[in-house]
Amino acid sequence: APEFFEGLPRNIINRDALLYLSWGREIAINFVDGNIGAALMGGERIYMFMPGMRYFIAAELLLFGNSNMGHLLCIALLPPVIYLLTQQMSKRISLFVVVLILSSTKLIKTIRTAADGYSDPLGLLLLGLALLLLMRQWSAFRNSFATNKPDPTIFAGFVVLGLSIFLRPNYVLVGMMIGGLWLMFYLQKNAYSFRFAECLGILIVLIMPAHNLFFGHEFVALTLASTVIDALTTPPLVYWNALQEALYLAPGPNVAVVVRKLKSLLLPGHWILFFGSLTIALIGRIPEKIRLLAAVAFVLQAPHLFYRSGGREMLAGNYFALMAVLAAIWFWWDRKKESTAGPLPQRSIA
């Protein structure tokens, strides 16, 4: 009920969320005053991080005022999207029920994170919606029909995928992976056809470098935060130094840092989601839709070997990994029942 959620998305006391809210209000005020250029600039000449959230908050303020209904409506769409995603991987409702039960704490965390004003829940919704649109037309995505006509559903999926990256630029690796898959399938059968228009929706991510170049007169591909090496809590060099220390049987500070990182990432239970999603993505006998979700989950989790792990930043990766692992279990269980059931007995006709 609205009374239960009232005030949640504006219960903002955290630094990042306060910046989103401040920029969003500035954009809305400039838009109402007719300062379209200032509104488009979004409070920064060069984006520091998460550019899309400020525009979402501005749109919410313009459409719903300070009622918080925009954020509430978006979060309310998450369970239906999860249900439809599970239906793409298994027609049995039991998969969705188990996902819902085992992810109940994650759903509560999602609501709480949205209440704190962060962009992670909205990013989870957009990425899930993009995967749903692409899975619904998976045969066309794989170019199985070998047609020259662009598929509007796939185009919409790439648009939503681009919006998710604009909201959370750390999803760019997922965009590169899915775009690479599409390009590989495209070049196999329909090179140089009009089907290439399907993937153009993802070009919405070019808003970021275009904004930075136009307003800041500097080329920054995504955001300034994505170029700051200090954002890495465990850089690749630390892993290399830890390997050298281990090979010389002289564990030192680098080994200690790596051990702490792996413990925070893989325990308790995160190792199942981390290595489980990787394993599922590589097993060819599993349906491709499940493997796609597992690959997305792994790509979302892998950067946290170098970045901060265990926080809200891993929300989407952990959630999709849980869904992929459960979907693979359901698939194996169905296959096992089919193999043990044997052929149906033949009825004799007298």
XYZ file of C-alpha atoms in Angstrom:
350
model
C 0.000 0.000 0.000
C 1.221 3.553 -0.600
C 0.970 4.241 3.157
C 3.536 1.480 3.801
C 6.007 2.854 1.277
C 5.262 6.509 1.944
C 8.475 8.453 2.309
C 10.740 5.499 1.537
C 12.498 6.796 -1.588
C 13.040 10.171 0.078
C 14.475 8.762 3.302
C 17.872 9.831 1.984
C 20.805 10.368 4.321
C 23.646 8.915 2.258
C 26.189 10.917 0.290
C 25.640 9.437 -3.177
C 21.856 9.486 -2.897
C 21.907 13.084 -1.691
C 23.844 14.021 -4.812
C 21.291 12.245 -7.042
C 18.458 14.083 -5.297
C 20.224 17.433 -5.503
C 20.998 17.050 -9.196
C 17.484 15.786 -9.905
C 15.869 18.792 -8.247
C 18.226 21.139 -10.067
C 17.328 19.520 -13.405
C 13.595 19.762 -12.668
C 13.837 23.426 -11.618
C 15.869 24.351 -14.695
C 13.388 22.527 -16.935
C 10.399 24.322 -15.427
C 12.226 27.666 -15.738
C 12.934 26.975 -19.401
C 16.696 26.546 -18.958
C 16.813 23.442 -21.135
C 20.585 23.573 -21.620
C 21.215 23.681 -17.875
C 18.678 20.893 -17.363
C 20.399 18.680 -19.931
C 23.792 19.367 -18.355
C 22.496 17.649 -15.221
C 24.517 19.521 -12.627
C 27.939 18.467 -13.971
C 29.929 19.359 -17.045
C 31.538 15.908 -16.938
C 29.650 13.075 -15.285
C 31.291 11.799 -12.129
C 29.128 8.678 -11.654
C 25.652 7.220 -12.262
C 24.373 9.871 -14.687
C 20.956 8.339 -15.307
C 19.688 8.472 -11.725
C 19.572 12.270 -11.617
C 17.366 12.398 -14.725
C 15.090 9.699 -13.326
C 14.603 11.690 -10.126
C 13.955 14.846 -12.169
C 11.309 13.046 -14.244
C 9.753 11.609 -11.090
C 9.527 15.069 -9.505
C 7.943 16.518 -12.639
C 5.408 13.696 -13.027
C 4.575 12.793 -9.420
C 5.833 15.721 -7.387
C 7.387 14.731 -4.078
C 4.998 11.804 -3.585
C 7.657 9.124 -4.275
C 5.186 7.227 -6.449
C 7.529 7.016 -9.431
C 10.137 5.052 -7.516
C 7.442 2.920 -5.875
C 5.848 1.996 -9.198
C 9.211 0.960 -10.625
C 10.084 -1.251 -7.650
C 6.602 -2.801 -7.821
C 7.417 -3.999 -11.351
C 10.382 -6.081 -10.153
C 8.449 -9.228 -9.031
C 6.509 -9.480 -12.347
C 9.758 -9.129 -14.296
C 11.359 -11.858 -12.160
C 8.330 -14.092 -12.745
C 8.474 -13.611 -16.522
C 12.226 -14.278 -16.511
C 11.743 -17.566 -14.660
C 9.043 -18.509 -17.189
C 11.592 -18.074 -19.974
C 13.783 -20.687 -18.316
C 11.156 -23.072 -16.945
C 7.389 -23.169 -17.403
C 6.923 -24.560 -13.914
C 5.640 -22.024 -11.405
C 7.627 -23.789 -8.675
C 10.852 -22.192 -9.926
C 9.437 -18.705 -9.414
C 8.094 -19.642 -5.972
C 11.476 -20.965 -4.807
C 13.300 -17.951 -6.279
C 10.881 -15.661 -4.451
C 11.334 -17.495 -1.136
C 15.129 -17.745 -1.283
C 15.465 -14.141 -2.459
C 13.074 -12.678 0.112
C 15.944 -11.089 2.036
C 17.323 -9.688 -1.227
C 13.918 -8.197 -2.055
C 13.819 -6.545 1.355
C 17.345 -5.259 0.757
C 16.205 -3.989 -2.640
C 13.362 -2.006 -1.066
C 15.699 -0.691 1.621
C 18.314 0.311 -0.954
C 15.653 2.103 -2.988
C 14.518 3.827 0.201
C 18.077 5.054 0.689
C 17.925 6.634 -2.764
C 20.482 4.451 -4.545
C 20.253 3.430 -8.197
C 20.950 -0.292 -7.724
C 17.282 -1.489 -7.534
C 16.302 0.513 -10.607
C 19.351 -0.853 -12.422
C 18.326 -4.401 -11.478
C 14.851 -3.764 -12.895
C 16.102 -2.311 -16.188
C 18.692 -5.036 -16.727
C 16.137 -7.734 -15.938
C 13.657 -6.157 -18.361
C 16.315 -5.986 -21.090
C 17.155 -9.684 -20.631
C 13.459 -10.553 -20.696
C 12.915 -8.769 -24.013
C 15.942 -10.448 -25.583
C 14.972 -13.906 -24.273
C 11.423 -13.594 -25.610
C 12.885 -13.386 -29.115
C 15.854 -15.660 -28.521
C 15.487 -17.511 -31.826
C 15.571 -14.209 -33.703
C 18.466 -13.023 -31.505
C 20.442 -16.101 -32.535
C 19.513 -15.331 -36.133
C 17.882 -18.744 -36.499
C 15.301 -17.398 -38.937
C 17.963 -15.790 -41.164
C 15.687 -12.859 -41.995
C 16.756 -9.408 -43.125
C 14.060 -7.588 -41.117
C 15.038 -6.053 -37.744
C 13.084 -7.435 -34.799
C 11.382 -4.614 -32.808
C 11.468 -6.591 -29.551
C 15.226 -7.098 -29.805
C 15.639 -3.412 -30.630
C 13.606 -2.533 -27.513
C 15.773 -4.902 -25.474
C 18.919 -3.101 -26.589
C 17.313 0.277 -25.805
C 16.530 -0.837 -22.240
C 20.021 -2.345 -21.944
C 21.479 1.007 -22.996
C 19.312 2.795 -20.421
C 20.541 0.433 -17.697
C 24.148 1.298 -18.607
C 23.304 5.007 -18.618
C 21.828 4.548 -15.157
C 24.705 2.384 -13.895
C 27.802 2.527 -16.160
C 29.305 -0.506 -14.398
C 26.834 -2.582 -16.454
C 28.870 -1.734 -19.560
C 30.610 -5.136 -19.461
C 27.219 -6.822 -19.741
C 26.391 -4.604 -22.714
C 29.682 -5.512 -24.377
C 29.093 -9.224 -23.816
C 25.506 -9.244 -25.135
C 26.431 -6.963 -28.025
C 29.313 -9.263 -28.883
C 27.026 -12.316 -28.860
C 24.527 -10.587 -31.127
C 27.275 -9.506 -33.522
C 28.688 -13.024 -33.668
C 25.287 -14.503 -34.569
C 24.637 -11.664 -37.021
C 27.866 -12.135 -38.938
C 27.281 -15.877 -39.256
C 24.226 -15.518 -41.514
C 23.114 -11.976 -42.267
C 26.202 -9.834 -42.680
C 25.542 -6.431 -44.224
C 21.739 -6.715 -43.942
C 19.209 -4.315 -42.432
C 19.056 -6.514 -39.315
C 22.002 -4.504 -38.077
C 19.456 -1.856 -36.987
C 18.360 -4.190 -34.159
C 21.371 -3.379 -32.004
C 21.352 0.387 -32.556
C 19.239 0.907 -29.456
C 22.283 0.373 -27.257
C 23.857 3.478 -28.784
C 21.921 5.425 -26.177
C 25.068 4.982 -24.063
C 26.740 7.528 -26.362
C 24.832 10.181 -24.428
C 27.610 10.004 -21.826
C 30.642 10.808 -24.015
C 28.560 13.302 -26.037
C 27.522 15.124 -22.842
C 31.077 15.177 -21.489
C 32.474 16.456 -24.770
C 29.788 19.090 -25.319
C 29.585 20.534 -21.818
C 33.032 19.688 -20.435
C 35.082 19.942 -23.673
C 36.819 16.689 -22.772
C 36.348 13.175 -24.060
C 35.398 10.814 -21.226
C 33.902 7.571 -22.505
C 31.653 6.917 -19.509
C 32.201 8.742 -16.219
C 35.150 10.107 -14.302
C 34.681 7.444 -11.629
C 35.286 4.717 -14.217
C 38.747 6.153 -14.918
C 39.892 6.515 -11.287
C 42.311 3.709 -10.410
C 41.889 4.496 -6.702
C 38.352 3.078 -6.932
C 39.959 -0.392 -7.050
C 40.383 -1.752 -3.541
C 42.438 -4.722 -4.817
C 44.148 -3.817 -8.136
C 45.393 -6.585 -10.470
C 48.980 -5.778 -9.435
C 48.172 -6.927 -5.886
C 47.101 -10.337 -7.215
C 50.293 -10.577 -9.261
C 52.457 -9.697 -6.255
C 50.515 -12.178 -4.102
C 51.192 -14.914 -6.669
C 54.911 -14.138 -6.575
C 54.917 -14.230 -2.778
C 53.135 -17.606 -2.836
C 55.527 -19.066 -5.419
C 58.512 -18.064 -3.281
C 56.789 -19.605 -0.229
C 57.040 -16.231 1.491
C 53.474 -14.979 2.001
C 53.448 -11.275 2.727
C 51.046 -8.334 2.822
C 49.783 -8.910 -0.737
C 48.746 -12.487 0.062
C 46.956 -11.234 3.169
C 45.056 -8.627 1.122
C 44.020 -11.194 -1.492
C 42.914 -13.695 1.145
C 40.762 -11.055 2.852
C 39.275 -10.083 -0.503
C 38.405 -13.657 -1.468
C 36.908 -14.325 1.954
C 34.689 -11.253 1.718
C 33.645 -12.150 -1.832
C 33.160 -15.884 -1.532
C 31.936 -16.414 2.026
C 29.392 -17.208 3.282
C 27.762 -18.865 0.297
C 28.783 -16.300 -2.315
C 31.170 -18.843 -3.834
C 28.149 -20.892 -4.980
C 26.760 -17.908 -6.866
C 30.173 -16.862 -8.195
C 31.552 -20.189 -9.435
C 28.083 -21.639 -10.018
C 27.191 -18.947 -12.547
C 30.565 -19.404 -14.296
C 30.130 -23.176 -14.494
C 26.556 -22.953 -15.802
C 27.564 -20.424 -18.456
C 30.231 -22.814 -19.782
C 28.184 -26.047 -19.828
C 26.817 -26.579 -23.323
C 24.067 -29.038 -22.350
C 22.156 -26.401 -20.373
C 19.546 -24.317 -22.279
C 21.002 -21.159 -23.744
C 18.672 -18.794 -21.889
C 19.882 -20.125 -18.536
C 23.494 -19.890 -19.732
C 22.911 -16.293 -20.838
C 21.571 -15.316 -17.412
C 24.475 -17.112 -15.716
C 27.005 -15.338 -17.948
C 25.433 -11.966 -17.134
C 25.578 -12.804 -13.419
C 29.247 -13.771 -13.617
C 30.179 -10.645 -15.597
C 28.446 -8.537 -12.939
C 30.261 -10.311 -10.086
C 33.757 -10.659 -11.570
C 34.802 -6.966 -11.283
C 34.338 -7.218 -7.513
C 37.516 -9.263 -7.362
C 39.150 -5.840 -7.712
C 36.405 -3.545 -6.409
C 34.498 -3.437 -3.123
C 32.556 -6.661 -2.594
C 29.564 -7.757 -0.562
C 27.580 -4.501 -0.730
C 24.626 -3.168 -2.673
C 26.827 -3.009 -5.791
C 26.544 -6.817 -6.062
C 22.739 -6.799 -5.865
C 22.070 -7.523 -9.548
C 24.931 -10.009 -9.902
C 23.900 -12.042 -6.864
C 20.216 -11.976 -7.794
C 20.733 -13.167 -11.359
C 23.240 -15.792 -10.162
C 20.676 -17.181 -7.710
C 18.074 -17.379 -10.492
C 20.504 -19.071 -12.889
C 21.657 -21.659 -10.328
C 18.067 -22.545 -9.397
C 17.000 -22.683 -13.056
C 19.881 -25.077 -13.810
C 18.857 -27.282 -10.869
C 15.275 -27.340 -12.174
C 16.512 -28.256 -15.640
C 18.688 -31.122 -14.359
C 15.866 -32.369 -12.154
C 13.410 -32.428 -15.076
C 15.957 -34.253 -17.232
C 16.519 -36.806 -14.484
C 12.793 -37.451 -14.107
C 12.430 -37.876 -17.857
C 15.305 -40.375 -17.996
C 14.028 -42.437 -15.054
C 10.390 -42.416 -16.140
C 11.077 -44.443 -19.270
C 8.619 -44.900 -22.141
C 4.910 -44.874 -21.408
C 3.239 -48.313 -21.398
C 1.374 -49.182 -24.592
C -2.333 -49.967 -24.292
C -3.474 -53.011 -26.207
C -6.540 -52.771 -28.392
C -8.665 -55.851 -28.169
